[in-house]
Structures are given as structure tokens and as C-alpha cells.
PDB file of C-alpha atoms in Angstrom:
ATOM      1  CA  UNK A  28      22.605   2.999  24.088  1.00  0.00           C
ATOM      2  CA  UNK A  29      20.132   0.156  23.553  1.00  0.00           C
ATOM      3  CA  UNK A  30      17.840  -0.567  20.625  1.00  0.00           C
ATOM      4  CA  UNK A  31      15.064  -3.132  20.295  1.00  0.00           C
ATOM      5  CA  UNK A  32      15.603  -5.557  17.397  1.00  0.00           C
ATOM      6  CA  UNK A  33      12.418  -7.049  15.936  1.00  0.00           C
ATOM      7  CA  UNK A  34      12.792  -9.822  13.386  1.00  0.00           C
ATOM      8  CA  UNK A  35      10.118 -10.674  10.838  1.00  0.00           C
ATOM      9  CA  UNK A  36       8.968 -13.466  13.103  1.00  0.00           C
ATOM     10  CA  UNK A  37       8.786 -11.051  16.007  1.00  0.00           C
ATOM     11  CA  UNK A  38       6.600  -8.511  14.245  1.00  0.00           C
ATOM     12  CA  UNK A  39       4.349 -11.200  12.786  1.00  0.00           C
ATOM     13  CA  UNK A  40       3.883 -12.715  16.240  1.00  0.00           C
ATOM     14  CA  UNK A  41       2.469  -9.499  17.688  1.00  0.00           C
ATOM     15  CA  UNK A  42      -0.990 -10.189  16.281  1.00  0.00           C
ATOM     16  CA  UNK A  43      -1.692  -6.724  14.881  1.00  0.00           C
ATOM     17  CA  UNK A  44      -4.981  -7.057  13.026  1.00  0.00           C
ATOM     18  CA  UNK A  45      -5.855  -5.437   9.733  1.00  0.00           C
ATOM     19  CA  UNK A  46      -8.527  -3.385  11.499  1.00  0.00           C
ATOM     20  CA  UNK A  47      -5.875  -2.017  13.881  1.00  0.00           C
ATOM     21  CA  UNK A  48      -3.490  -1.249  11.027  1.00  0.00           C
ATOM     22  CA  UNK A  49      -6.235   0.515   9.078  1.00  0.00           C
ATOM     23  CA  UNK A  50      -7.093   2.644  12.111  1.00  0.00           C
ATOM     24  CA  UNK A  51      -3.455   3.740  12.398  1.00  0.00           C
ATOM     25  CA  UNK A  52      -3.101   4.484   8.693  1.00  0.00           C
ATOM     26  CA  UNK A  53      -6.347   6.465   8.658  1.00  0.00           C
ATOM     27  CA  UNK A  54      -5.198   8.444  11.687  1.00  0.00           C
ATOM     28  CA  UNK A  55      -1.943   9.215   9.874  1.00  0.00           C
ATOM     29  CA  UNK A  56      -3.795  10.425   6.795  1.00  0.00           C
ATOM     30  CA  UNK A  57      -5.996  12.617   8.979  1.00  0.00           C
ATOM     31  CA  UNK A  58      -2.976  14.188  10.679  1.00  0.00           C
ATOM     32  CA  UNK A  59      -1.397  14.766   7.281  1.00  0.00           C
ATOM     33  CA  UNK A  60      -4.535  16.571   6.161  1.00  0.00           C
ATOM     34  CA  UNK A  61      -4.208  18.725   9.278  1.00  0.00           C
ATOM     35  CA  UNK A  62      -0.652  19.709   8.355  1.00  0.00           C
ATOM     36  CA  UNK A  63       1.069  17.713  11.105  1.00  0.00           C
ATOM     37  CA  UNK A  64       3.318  15.538   8.944  1.00  0.00           C
ATOM     38  CA  UNK A  65       6.829  16.213   7.628  1.00  0.00           C
ATOM     39  CA  UNK A  66       7.529  13.750   4.828  1.00  0.00           C
ATOM     40  CA  UNK A  67       9.964  14.358   1.975  1.00  0.00           C
ATOM     41  CA  UNK A  68       9.557  12.344  -1.199  1.00  0.00           C
ATOM     42  CA  UNK A  69      11.368   9.021  -1.477  1.00  0.00           C
ATOM     43  CA  UNK A  70      14.957   9.118  -2.635  1.00  0.00           C
ATOM     44  CA  UNK A  71      16.827   6.076  -3.795  1.00  0.00           C
ATOM     45  CA  UNK A  72      19.334   4.225  -5.912  1.00  0.00           C
ATOM     46  CA  UNK A  73      18.722   1.682  -8.639  1.00  0.00           C
ATOM     47  CA  UNK A  74      21.321  -1.072  -8.700  1.00  0.00           C
ATOM     48  CA  UNK A  75      19.695  -3.098 -11.491  1.00  0.00           C
ATOM     49  CA  UNK A  76      17.041  -2.354 -14.152  1.00  0.00           C
ATOM     50  CA  UNK A  77      13.587  -1.874 -12.576  1.00  0.00           C
ATOM     51  CA  UNK A  78      15.073  -2.408  -9.099  1.00  0.00           C
ATOM     52  CA  UNK A  79      15.146   0.182  -6.334  1.00  0.00           C
ATOM     53  CA  UNK A  80      16.450   0.889  -2.856  1.00  0.00           C
ATOM     54  CA  UNK A  81      14.474   3.766  -1.322  1.00  0.00           C
ATOM     55  CA  UNK A  82      14.906   5.836   1.818  1.00  0.00           C
ATOM     56  CA  UNK A  83      11.585   6.902   3.334  1.00  0.00           C
ATOM     57  CA  UNK A  84      11.724   9.274   6.348  1.00  0.00           C
ATOM     58  CA  UNK A  85       8.730  10.747   8.160  1.00  0.00           C
ATOM     59  CA  UNK A  86       7.867  12.774  11.263  1.00  0.00           C
ATOM     60  CA  UNK A  87       4.311  12.942  12.580  1.00  0.00           C
ATOM     61  CA  UNK A  88       3.613  15.551  15.260  1.00  0.00           C
ATOM     62  CA  UNK A  89       0.358  16.204  17.055  1.00  0.00           C
ATOM     63  CA  UNK A  90      -1.126  13.399  19.098  1.00  0.00           C
ATOM     64  CA  UNK A  91       1.395  10.730  18.050  1.00  0.00           C
ATOM     65  CA  UNK A  92       4.877  12.352  17.936  1.00  0.00           C
ATOM     66  CA  UNK A  93       6.531   9.606  15.873  1.00  0.00           C
ATOM     67  CA  UNK A  94       9.557   9.635  13.572  1.00  0.00           C
ATOM     68  CA  UNK A  95      11.345   6.962  11.620  1.00  0.00           C
ATOM     69  CA  UNK A  96      12.981   5.865   8.394  1.00  0.00           C
ATOM     70  CA  UNK A  97      12.434   2.869   6.142  1.00  0.00           C
ATOM     71  CA  UNK A  98      15.197   1.549   3.884  1.00  0.00           C
ATOM     72  CA  UNK A  99      13.360  -0.678   1.459  1.00  0.00           C
ATOM     73  CA  UNK A 100      14.196  -2.567  -1.706  1.00  0.00           C
ATOM     74  CA  UNK A 101      11.965  -3.743  -4.530  1.00  0.00           C
ATOM     75  CA  UNK A 102      13.507  -6.271  -6.907  1.00  0.00           C
ATOM     76  CA  UNK A 103      11.151  -7.813  -9.515  1.00  0.00           C
ATOM     77  CA  UNK A 104      13.735 -10.458 -10.583  1.00  0.00           C
ATOM     78  CA  UNK A 105      13.566 -11.929  -7.077  1.00  0.00           C
ATOM     79  CA  UNK A 106      10.261 -13.577  -7.862  1.00  0.00           C
ATOM     80  CA  UNK A 107      11.822 -15.910 -10.435  1.00  0.00           C
ATOM     81  CA  UNK A 108      14.449 -16.824  -7.823  1.00  0.00           C
ATOM     82  CA  UNK A 109      11.866 -17.711  -5.218  1.00  0.00           C
ATOM     83  CA  UNK A 110      12.805 -14.645  -3.161  1.00  0.00           C
ATOM     84  CA  UNK A 111      10.580 -11.828  -1.821  1.00  0.00           C
ATOM     85  CA  UNK A 112      10.017  -8.835  -4.094  1.00  0.00           C
ATOM     86  CA  UNK A 113      10.085  -6.396  -1.147  1.00  0.00           C
ATOM     87  CA  UNK A 114      12.691  -6.441   1.653  1.00  0.00           C
ATOM     88  CA  UNK A 115      13.984  -3.844   4.073  1.00  0.00           C
ATOM     89  CA  UNK A 116      14.401  -2.545   7.598  1.00  0.00           C
ATOM     90  CA  UNK A 117      12.635   0.146   9.572  1.00  0.00           C
ATOM     91  CA  UNK A 118      14.279   2.382  12.169  1.00  0.00           C
ATOM     92  CA  UNK A 119      12.031   4.090  14.716  1.00  0.00           C
ATOM     93  CA  UNK A 120      13.520   7.115  16.516  1.00  0.00           C
ATOM     94  CA  UNK A 121      12.792   8.955  19.738  1.00  0.00           C
ATOM     95  CA  UNK A 122      11.477  12.396  18.720  1.00  0.00           C
ATOM     96  CA  UNK A 123      12.898  14.097  21.835  1.00  0.00           C
ATOM     97  CA  UNK A 124      16.507  12.872  21.581  1.00  0.00           C
ATOM     98  CA  UNK A 125      16.788  11.454  18.075  1.00  0.00           C
ATOM     99  CA  UNK A 126      18.055   8.161  19.507  1.00  0.00           C
ATOM    100  CA  UNK A 127      17.004   4.992  17.664  1.00  0.00           C
ATOM    101  CA  UNK A 128      14.409   3.066  19.626  1.00  0.00           C
ATOM    102  CA  UNK A 129      13.948   0.034  17.410  1.00  0.00           C
ATOM    103  CA  UNK A 130      15.133  -1.570  14.185  1.00  0.00           C
ATOM    104  CA  UNK A 131      12.634  -4.001  12.710  1.00  0.00           C
ATOM    105  CA  UNK A 132      11.971  -6.062   9.626  1.00  0.00           C
ATOM    106  CA  UNK A 133      10.193  -3.913   7.049  1.00  0.00           C
ATOM    107  CA  UNK A 134       8.872  -6.542   4.649  1.00  0.00           C
ATOM    108  CA  UNK A 135       6.040  -7.601   6.948  1.00  0.00           C
ATOM    109  CA  UNK A 136       5.436  -3.966   7.935  1.00  0.00           C
ATOM    110  CA  UNK A 137       5.282  -2.897   4.280  1.00  0.00           C
ATOM    111  CA  UNK A 138       2.787  -5.596   3.415  1.00  0.00           C
ATOM    112  CA  UNK A 139       0.553  -4.737   6.358  1.00  0.00           C
ATOM    113  CA  UNK A 140       0.515  -0.996   5.861  1.00  0.00           C
ATOM    114  CA  UNK A 141       0.066  -1.313   2.090  1.00  0.00           C
ATOM    115  CA  UNK A 142      -3.023  -3.399   2.571  1.00  0.00           C
ATOM    116  CA  UNK A 143      -4.289  -1.035   5.246  1.00  0.00           C
ATOM    117  CA  UNK A 144      -3.967   1.960   2.904  1.00  0.00           C
ATOM    118  CA  UNK A 145      -5.956   0.079   0.257  1.00  0.00           C
ATOM    119  CA  UNK A 146      -8.691  -0.565   2.792  1.00  0.00           C
ATOM    120  CA  UNK A 147      -8.829   3.051   3.939  1.00  0.00           C
ATOM    121  CA  UNK A 148      -9.049   4.214   0.327  1.00  0.00           C
ATOM    122  CA  UNK A 149     -11.919   1.801  -0.356  1.00  0.00           C
ATOM    123  CA  UNK A 150     -13.662   2.914   2.824  1.00  0.00           C
ATOM    124  CA  UNK A 151     -13.759   6.488   1.504  1.00  0.00           C
ATOM    125  CA  UNK A 152     -14.308   5.933  -2.223  1.00  0.00           C
ATOM    126  CA  UNK A 153     -16.009   2.580  -2.844  1.00  0.00           C
ATOM    127  CA  UNK A 154     -19.739   2.273  -3.372  1.00  0.00           C
ATOM    128  CA  UNK A 155     -21.400   1.544   0.002  1.00  0.00           C
ATOM    129  CA  UNK A 156     -22.858  -1.740  -1.185  1.00  0.00           C
ATOM    130  CA  UNK A 157     -19.828  -2.951  -3.175  1.00  0.00           C
ATOM    131  CA  UNK A 158     -20.024  -6.733  -3.551  1.00  0.00           C
ATOM    132  CA  UNK A 159     -17.469  -7.714  -6.213  1.00  0.00           C
ATOM    133  CA  UNK A 160     -13.718  -7.025  -6.250  1.00  0.00           C
ATOM    134  CA  UNK A 161     -11.017  -7.798  -8.798  1.00  0.00           C
ATOM    135  CA  UNK A 162      -7.372  -8.454  -7.878  1.00  0.00           C
ATOM    136  CA  UNK A 163      -4.551  -8.493 -10.443  1.00  0.00           C
ATOM    137  CA  UNK A 164      -1.106  -9.562  -9.250  1.00  0.00           C
ATOM    138  CA  UNK A 165      -1.316 -11.953  -6.321  1.00  0.00           C
ATOM    139  CA  UNK A 166       1.804 -11.441  -4.250  1.00  0.00           C
ATOM    140  CA  UNK A 167       2.092 -10.487  -0.604  1.00  0.00           C
ATOM    141  CA  UNK A 168       0.660  -7.011  -1.060  1.00  0.00           C
ATOM    142  CA  UNK A 169      -2.415  -8.410  -2.793  1.00  0.00           C
ATOM    143  CA  UNK A 170      -3.027 -10.683   0.175  1.00  0.00           C
ATOM    144  CA  UNK A 171      -3.070  -7.872   2.694  1.00  0.00           C
ATOM    145  CA  UNK A 172      -5.012  -5.617   0.325  1.00  0.00           C
ATOM    146  CA  UNK A 173      -7.738  -8.231   0.030  1.00  0.00           C
ATOM    147  CA  UNK A 174      -7.920  -8.662   3.810  1.00  0.00           C
ATOM    148  CA  UNK A 175      -8.295  -4.883   4.057  1.00  0.00           C
ATOM    149  CA  UNK A 176     -11.045  -4.820   1.427  1.00  0.00           C
ATOM    150  CA  UNK A 177     -12.902  -7.356   3.538  1.00  0.00           C
ATOM    151  CA  UNK A 178     -12.730  -4.914   6.451  1.00  0.00           C
ATOM    152  CA  UNK A 179     -13.786  -1.928   4.349  1.00  0.00           C
ATOM    153  CA  UNK A 180     -16.546  -3.586   2.312  1.00  0.00           C
ATOM    154  CA  UNK A 181     -18.994  -5.450   4.567  1.00  0.00           C
ATOM    155  CA  UNK A 182     -21.035  -6.680   1.569  1.00  0.00           C
ATOM    156  CA  UNK A 183     -18.078  -8.197  -0.283  1.00  0.00           C
ATOM    157  CA  UNK A 184     -19.147 -11.624  -1.596  1.00  0.00           C
ATOM    158  CA  UNK A 185     -17.012 -12.327  -4.677  1.00  0.00           C
ATOM    159  CA  UNK A 186     -13.347 -11.686  -5.554  1.00  0.00           C
ATOM    160  CA  UNK A 187     -12.043 -12.368  -9.064  1.00  0.00           C
ATOM    161  CA  UNK A 188      -8.290 -13.008  -8.985  1.00  0.00           C
ATOM    162  CA  UNK A 189      -5.576 -13.189 -11.643  1.00  0.00           C
ATOM    163  CA  UNK A 190      -1.813 -13.581 -11.732  1.00  0.00           C
ATOM    164  CA  UNK A 191       0.552 -14.039 -14.634  1.00  0.00           C
ATOM    165  CA  UNK A 192       1.700 -17.266 -12.957  1.00  0.00           C
ATOM    166  CA  UNK A 193      -1.192 -19.753 -12.512  1.00  0.00           C
ATOM    167  CA  UNK A 194       0.595 -21.479  -9.628  1.00  0.00           C
ATOM    168  CA  UNK A 195       0.548 -18.182  -7.758  1.00  0.00           C
ATOM    169  CA  UNK A 196      -3.198 -17.950  -8.292  1.00  0.00           C
ATOM    170  CA  UNK A 197      -3.699 -21.399  -6.815  1.00  0.00           C
ATOM    171  CA  UNK A 198      -1.636 -20.614  -3.722  1.00  0.00           C
ATOM    172  CA  UNK A 199      -3.440 -17.309  -3.263  1.00  0.00           C
ATOM    173  CA  UNK A 200      -6.871 -18.916  -3.334  1.00  0.00           C
ATOM    174  CA  UNK A 201      -5.847 -21.797  -1.070  1.00  0.00           C
ATOM    175  CA  UNK A 202      -4.308 -19.455   1.510  1.00  0.00           C
ATOM    176  CA  UNK A 203      -6.979 -16.744   1.513  1.00  0.00           C
ATOM    177  CA  UNK A 204     -10.201 -18.750   1.325  1.00  0.00           C
ATOM    178  CA  UNK A 205     -10.015 -19.913   4.967  1.00  0.00           C
ATOM    179  CA  UNK A 206      -9.560 -16.292   6.066  1.00  0.00           C
ATOM    180  CA  UNK A 207     -12.581 -14.988   4.143  1.00  0.00           C
ATOM    181  CA  UNK A 208     -15.688 -16.939   5.124  1.00  0.00           C
ATOM    182  CA  UNK A 209     -18.652 -16.056   2.957  1.00  0.00           C
ATOM    183  CA  UNK A 210     -16.467 -14.642   0.176  1.00  0.00           C
ATOM    184  CA  UNK A 211     -16.079 -16.591  -3.079  1.00  0.00           C
ATOM    185  CA  UNK A 212     -12.604 -16.429  -4.649  1.00  0.00           C
ATOM    186  CA  UNK A 213     -12.767 -16.973  -8.405  1.00  0.00           C
ATOM    187  CA  UNK A 214      -9.517 -17.789 -10.271  1.00  0.00           C
ATOM    188  CA  UNK A 215      -9.336 -16.130 -13.690  1.00  0.00           C
ATOM    189  CA  UNK A 216      -7.200 -17.037 -16.690  1.00  0.00           C
ATOM    190  CA  UNK A 217      -6.999 -13.450 -17.943  1.00  0.00           C
ATOM    191  CA  UNK A 218      -6.696 -10.027 -16.311  1.00  0.00           C
ATOM    192  CA  UNK A 219      -9.800  -8.828 -18.153  1.00  0.00           C
ATOM    193  CA  UNK A 220     -11.942 -11.495 -16.517  1.00  0.00           C
ATOM    194  CA  UNK A 221     -10.685 -10.456 -13.090  1.00  0.00           C
ATOM    195  CA  UNK A 222     -11.752  -6.825 -13.419  1.00  0.00           C
ATOM    196  CA  UNK A 223     -14.956  -7.161 -15.467  1.00  0.00           C
ATOM    197  CA  UNK A 224     -18.063  -6.246 -13.413  1.00  0.00           C
ATOM    198  CA  UNK A 225     -15.981  -5.543 -10.301  1.00  0.00           C
ATOM    199  CA  UNK A 226     -17.039  -2.666  -8.065  1.00  0.00           C
ATOM    200  CA  UNK A 227     -13.447  -2.273  -6.835  1.00  0.00           C
ATOM    201  CA  UNK A 228     -10.282  -3.393  -8.614  1.00  0.00           C
ATOM    202  CA  UNK A 229      -6.775  -3.502  -7.135  1.00  0.00           C
ATOM    203  CA  UNK A 230      -3.538  -4.063  -9.044  1.00  0.00           C
ATOM    204  CA  UNK A 231      -0.396  -5.272  -7.267  1.00  0.00           C
ATOM    205  CA  UNK A 232       2.056  -6.137 -10.041  1.00  0.00           C
ATOM    206  CA  UNK A 233       5.794  -5.260  -9.888  1.00  0.00           C
ATOM    207  CA  UNK A 234       6.666  -1.599 -10.406  1.00  0.00           C
ATOM    208  CA  UNK A 235       8.743  -1.023 -13.565  1.00  0.00           C
ATOM    209  CA  UNK A 236      10.142   2.089 -15.247  1.00  0.00           C
ATOM    210  CA  UNK A 237       8.746   1.310 -18.703  1.00  0.00           C
ATOM    211  CA  UNK A 238       5.349  -0.226 -17.990  1.00  0.00           C
ATOM    212  CA  UNK A 239       3.300  -2.099 -20.556  1.00  0.00           C
ATOM    213  CA  UNK A 240      -0.039  -1.011 -19.136  1.00  0.00           C
ATOM    214  CA  UNK A 241      -2.661  -3.607 -19.896  1.00  0.00           C
ATOM    215  CA  UNK A 242      -5.931  -2.702 -18.148  1.00  0.00           C
ATOM    216  CA  UNK A 243      -7.974  -0.142 -20.154  1.00  0.00           C
ATOM    217  CA  UNK A 244     -11.025   1.711 -18.917  1.00  0.00           C
ATOM    218  CA  UNK A 245     -13.173  -0.282 -21.364  1.00  0.00           C
ATOM    219  CA  UNK A 246     -12.727  -3.377 -19.192  1.00  0.00           C
ATOM    220  CA  UNK A 247     -14.127  -1.660 -16.103  1.00  0.00           C
ATOM    221  CA  UNK A 248     -17.642  -0.805 -15.014  1.00  0.00           C
ATOM    222  CA  UNK A 249     -18.708   2.803 -15.430  1.00  0.00           C
ATOM    223  CA  UNK A 250     -19.146   2.974 -11.662  1.00  0.00           C
ATOM    224  CA  UNK A 251     -15.962   1.418 -10.329  1.00  0.00           C
ATOM    225  CA  UNK A 252     -13.053   2.271  -8.058  1.00  0.00           C
ATOM    226  CA  UNK A 253      -9.641   1.336  -9.500  1.00  0.00           C
ATOM    227  CA  UNK A 254      -6.826   1.258  -6.926  1.00  0.00           C
ATOM    228  CA  UNK A 255      -3.207   0.963  -7.985  1.00  0.00           C
ATOM    229  CA  UNK A 256      -0.558  -0.086  -5.475  1.00  0.00           C
ATOM    230  CA  UNK A 257       1.970  -0.576  -8.284  1.00  0.00           C
ATOM    231  CA  UNK A 258       2.442   3.036  -9.419  1.00  0.00           C
ATOM    232  CA  UNK A 259       1.444   3.086 -13.118  1.00  0.00           C
ATOM    233  CA  UNK A 260       2.364  -0.475 -14.063  1.00  0.00           C
ATOM    234  CA  UNK A 261      -1.081  -1.895 -14.834  1.00  0.00           C
ATOM    235  CA  UNK A 262      -3.827   0.672 -15.472  1.00  0.00           C
ATOM    236  CA  UNK A 263      -3.941   2.514 -18.796  1.00  0.00           C
ATOM    237  CA  UNK A 264      -4.111   6.287 -18.736  1.00  0.00           C
ATOM    238  CA  UNK A 265      -7.846   6.408 -19.441  1.00  0.00           C
ATOM    239  CA  UNK A 266      -8.602   4.561 -16.186  1.00  0.00           C
ATOM    240  CA  UNK A 267      -7.194   7.510 -14.251  1.00  0.00           C
ATOM    241  CA  UNK A 268      -8.777  10.182 -16.436  1.00  0.00           C
ATOM    242  CA  UNK A 269     -11.895  10.548 -14.289  1.00  0.00           C
ATOM    243  CA  UNK A 270     -11.938  11.442 -10.613  1.00  0.00           C
ATOM    244  CA  UNK A 271      -8.369  10.889  -9.397  1.00  0.00           C
ATOM    245  CA  UNK A 272      -6.945  10.521  -5.878  1.00  0.00           C
ATOM    246  CA  UNK A 273      -3.453   9.731  -4.589  1.00  0.00           C
ATOM    247  CA  UNK A 274      -2.101   9.046  -1.130  1.00  0.00           C
ATOM    248  CA  UNK A 275       0.144  12.138  -1.099  1.00  0.00           C
ATOM    249  CA  UNK A 276      -0.251  14.983  -3.588  1.00  0.00           C
ATOM    250  CA  UNK A 277       3.229  16.489  -3.162  1.00  0.00           C
ATOM    251  CA  UNK A 278       5.059  13.178  -3.465  1.00  0.00           C
ATOM    252  CA  UNK A 279       3.000  12.088  -6.461  1.00  0.00           C
ATOM    253  CA  UNK A 280       3.714  15.324  -8.335  1.00  0.00           C
ATOM    254  CA  UNK A 281       7.413  15.253  -7.357  1.00  0.00           C
ATOM    255  CA  UNK A 282       7.660  11.713  -8.714  1.00  0.00           C
ATOM    256  CA  UNK A 283       5.787  12.607 -11.889  1.00  0.00           C
ATOM    257  CA  UNK A 284       7.975  15.656 -12.538  1.00  0.00           C
ATOM    258  CA  UNK A 285      11.073  13.459 -12.620  1.00  0.00           C
ATOM    259  CA  UNK A 286       9.694  11.910 -15.789  1.00  0.00           C
ATOM    260  CA  UNK A 287       9.936   8.184 -15.037  1.00  0.00           C
ATOM    261  CA  UNK A 288       6.573   7.312 -13.481  1.00  0.00           C
ATOM    262  CA  UNK A 289       2.996   8.476 -14.084  1.00  0.00           C
ATOM    263  CA  UNK A 290       3.529   9.590 -17.657  1.00  0.00           C
ATOM    264  CA  UNK A 291       0.090  10.287 -19.084  1.00  0.00           C
ATOM    265  CA  UNK A 292      -1.526  10.181 -15.640  1.00  0.00           C
ATOM    266  CA  UNK A 293      -3.249  13.289 -14.168  1.00  0.00           C
ATOM    267  CA  UNK A 294      -1.157  16.326 -13.292  1.00  0.00           C
ATOM    268  CA  UNK A 295      -1.760  18.827 -10.494  1.00  0.00           C
ATOM    269  CA  UNK A 296      -4.983  20.138 -12.003  1.00  0.00           C
ATOM    270  CA  UNK A 297      -6.402  16.627 -12.298  1.00  0.00           C
ATOM    271  CA  UNK A 298      -6.047  15.609  -8.641  1.00  0.00           C
ATOM    272  CA  UNK A 299      -9.368  15.665  -6.815  1.00  0.00           C
ATOM    273  CA  UNK A 300      -7.596  15.307  -3.480  1.00  0.00           C
ATOM    274  CA  UNK A 301      -5.224  13.061  -1.621  1.00  0.00           C
ATOM    275  CA  UNK A 302      -5.913  10.688   1.241  1.00  0.00           C
ATOM    276  CA  UNK A 303      -5.029  13.386   3.745  1.00  0.00           C
ATOM    277  CA  UNK A 304      -7.742  15.617   2.298  1.00  0.00           C
ATOM    278  CA  UNK A 305     -10.293  12.804   2.430  1.00  0.00           C
ATOM    279  CA  UNK A 306      -9.509  11.575   5.937  1.00  0.00           C
ATOM    280  CA  UNK A 307      -9.340  15.084   7.380  1.00  0.00           C
ATOM    281  CA  UNK A 308     -12.729  15.928   5.878  1.00  0.00           C
ATOM    282  CA  UNK A 309     -11.375  18.596   3.533  1.00  0.00           C
ATOM    283  CA  UNK A 310     -12.565  16.732   0.443  1.00  0.00           C
ATOM    284  CA  UNK A 311     -15.871  14.826   0.474  1.00  0.00           C
ATOM    285  CA  UNK A 312     -15.936  11.175  -0.596  1.00  0.00           C
ATOM    286  CA  UNK A 313     -17.224  10.331  -4.078  1.00  0.00           C
ATOM    287  CA  UNK A 314     -18.821   6.916  -4.555  1.00  0.00           C
ATOM    288  CA  UNK A 315     -20.189   7.054  -8.086  1.00  0.00           C
ATOM    289  CA  UNK A 316     -18.636   7.152 -11.534  1.00  0.00           C
ATOM    290  CA  UNK A 317     -15.147   5.996 -12.374  1.00  0.00           C
ATOM    291  CA  UNK A 318     -12.701   6.741  -9.597  1.00  0.00           C
ATOM    292  CA  UNK A 319      -8.972   6.095  -9.851  1.00  0.00           C
ATOM    293  CA  UNK A 320      -6.489   6.020  -6.974  1.00  0.00           C
ATOM    294  CA  UNK A 321      -2.717   5.677  -6.923  1.00  0.00           C
ATOM    295  CA  UNK A 322      -1.329   4.570  -3.568  1.00  0.00           C
ATOM    296  CA  UNK A 323       2.438   4.897  -3.850  1.00  0.00           C
ATOM    297  CA  UNK A 324       3.052   3.596  -0.351  1.00  0.00           C
ATOM    298  CA  UNK A 325       4.273   6.485   1.786  1.00  0.00           C
ATOM    299  CA  UNK A 326       6.493   6.794   4.836  1.00  0.00           C
ATOM    300  CA  UNK A 327       3.577   8.080   6.898  1.00  0.00           C
ATOM    301  CA  UNK A 328       1.957   4.646   6.799  1.00  0.00           C
ATOM    302  CA  UNK A 329       5.181   2.987   7.962  1.00  0.00           C
ATOM    303  CA  UNK A 330       5.605   5.432  10.840  1.00  0.00           C
ATOM    304  CA  UNK A 331       2.155   4.872  12.305  1.00  0.00           C
ATOM    305  CA  UNK A 332       2.086   1.087  11.925  1.00  0.00           C
ATOM    306  CA  UNK A 333       5.756   0.774  12.927  1.00  0.00           C
ATOM    307  CA  UNK A 334       5.064   2.712  16.109  1.00  0.00           C
ATOM    308  CA  UNK A 335       2.141   0.403  16.890  1.00  0.00           C
ATOM    309  CA  UNK A 336       4.387  -2.645  16.435  1.00  0.00           C
ATOM    310  CA  UNK A 337       7.039  -1.146  18.720  1.00  0.00           C
ATOM    311  CA  UNK A 338       4.557  -0.324  21.484  1.00  0.00           C
ATOM    312  CA  UNK A 339       3.061  -3.791  21.376  1.00  0.00           C
ATOM    313  CA  UNK A 340       6.485  -5.446  21.381  1.00  0.00           C
ATOM    314  CA  UNK A 341       7.429  -3.494  24.496  1.00  0.00           C
ATOM    315  CA  UNK A 342       4.176  -4.446  26.190  1.00  0.00           C
ATOM    316  CA  UNK A 343       4.696  -8.139  25.456  1.00  0.00           C
ATOM    317  CA  UNK A 344       8.448  -8.366  25.903  1.00  0.00           C
ATOM    318  CA  UNK A 345       9.022  -9.393  22.302  1.00  0.00           C
ATOM    319  CA  UNK A 346      12.345  -8.821  20.516  1.00  0.00           C
ATOM    320  CA  UNK A 347      15.996  -8.579  21.493  1.00  0.00           C
ATOM    321  CA  UNK A 348      17.615  -5.611  23.187  1.00  0.00           C
ATOM    322  CA  UNK A 349      20.962  -4.839  21.534  1.00  0.00           C
ATOM    323  CA  UNK A 350      23.788  -2.447  22.354  1.00  0.00           C
ATOM    324  CA  UNK A 351      24.620   0.080  19.647  1.00  0.00           C
TER     325      UNK A 351
END
């Protein structure tokens, strides 16, 4: 039995654009809204405080017929060691036989699909003419999220950025400015300055089990979309008290019921819809008032983007074929 091994360099070399990744993620959300996705909630172990290793399986039927599993770790202490916060591998399986088709680096995949989900969310919930964005936490996921916002918001002209570490802010601006012609990146010394007057705000700080939430609703515009890709680590409860959306209703509620994350955040009755509902047309978009969204990062996104990476690698002869 043979399996295609794709290193981080391999997957990065395939040239998958953010627009392509967003199209795949949106298609996945639509299929989920149509009831064509089997996706249990993440399970995992926690080897150190605030650290996790999660298993994320998913099967998507219908037009794609894709299945796979991500084994991913998130270790906040890595940042102080100069190591990536997120690492992992992804295994793509043949739906007919169950055989593994490919094992690939999951850190690049996770960053790409996380950003893509942010962009799809903004496409459905941001004000049509949104011009100003705020980014808090400027790691890898913030980079791809900003590239996705550029795809979703054609009028974007200003991005206010903040990180706890000023050196990270400088690197972020230097790296992203060349990729965003016509968009002004404004370094901020405080989180409040980054989110004030922003039409869309995105937080990408490390996920922790006892968060010291630091962004209250009072800092945000009345008409603003607040997207969290860090569970409940940054936004105070009142930010999510208005119209509330998540990427997957069942997984969000399952996670909340276990009592560690989303304490004080909306329960079942407070969920307007999830991204499956929005992308399948079951729930209409809302573009006014305060809107809050929690994007946990779900296995569905990995399956669709991972399948795209595998197909392109096969087309281009990228990767190494290994015997199992």
C-alpha cells in the first residue's frame, strides 16, 4: 500500500490561493447545511496547562466524497521558545476502501483554512462597504485571516493591528504590506486602538482554559462584526450578546456543555445560525448591528482544503510516495 507524503514545503509550493481555499471552505459549509457532513466534536488530550492535542475526523458526502483526520497540537508556550503555536499532520482517506491516500503537514493547512473560514464569515456578515478592520494577535492565523478579509471586503482600505509583542507587530506589517496594495496597515500600541472604529474585528490570540477576556463591547462600533478564531480568549461576553453565529452549532454546544470554554457566551437559544445555515441559504445574512462569530476551526474545513491540496499535488507530481 502506498501513501503520498506532503511536507510543509510541498503543500506551500502548490500555490493554492486564498480565493481557492475560501471557495472550498464555503462549499463545505454549504454541504454541511444540506446535511451531507458527518463530523463528531474534537476529542483530545492536554499534556500541559493550556496545551492540547486534538483529533478531528470528518466525512463529506455529496459532490465531494472526502474523508480524513487531523491530529493537531496547540501549545502557547511554544511562542516564547521561537516555535510554532500550531503543529500537526493530516491524513486523507479513500472513502471507498478506507485506505490512507496522503499524510501531509497540517500547520500550513490549518493556517490556510482558518483564514479562509474568516473570509467566508465576513463575506456573509460584514457590511457591504466595510473599509476598516482590526486585528488582535498577529501570528500565522492572523496573517491568513487578513488575506481572506482582503478577498471578502473589496473596499478594505485600513487595518489596525495589535500584538502583545511589539516585535511581532513590526514583522506582521513588514510581511503583509507588500501583499496588500492599497491597504494601510496601522500598528497600534493597545488592543483598544486596534478595534476602535473598525467595521470588522478579528482576534487570533492563543486559546486558554481560563481566559482573561479583554475586549468589551464598549470598544466596538455599534455596527460591527467581531470574529473570534481563538474560542473565547479575547472578546468579553457582551460582545457576543447580540446576533451570534458559530461555524458548527453542534460542536459549539458540545464544547460549551463540557464547562471549560464559552462560559458566559450564548447557549442554544442565542445562536442565530451556524455557517452551514448561512452558506446553504437557510439563514439570511445580517449586515447591521453588532454581530459576533466564533469560528472554532472545524474538521470540515481541513477535509475540503486538504483534498484540494492532495489533488493538486497529484496533478503536479509533488510529494514522496511511501510504502506503508
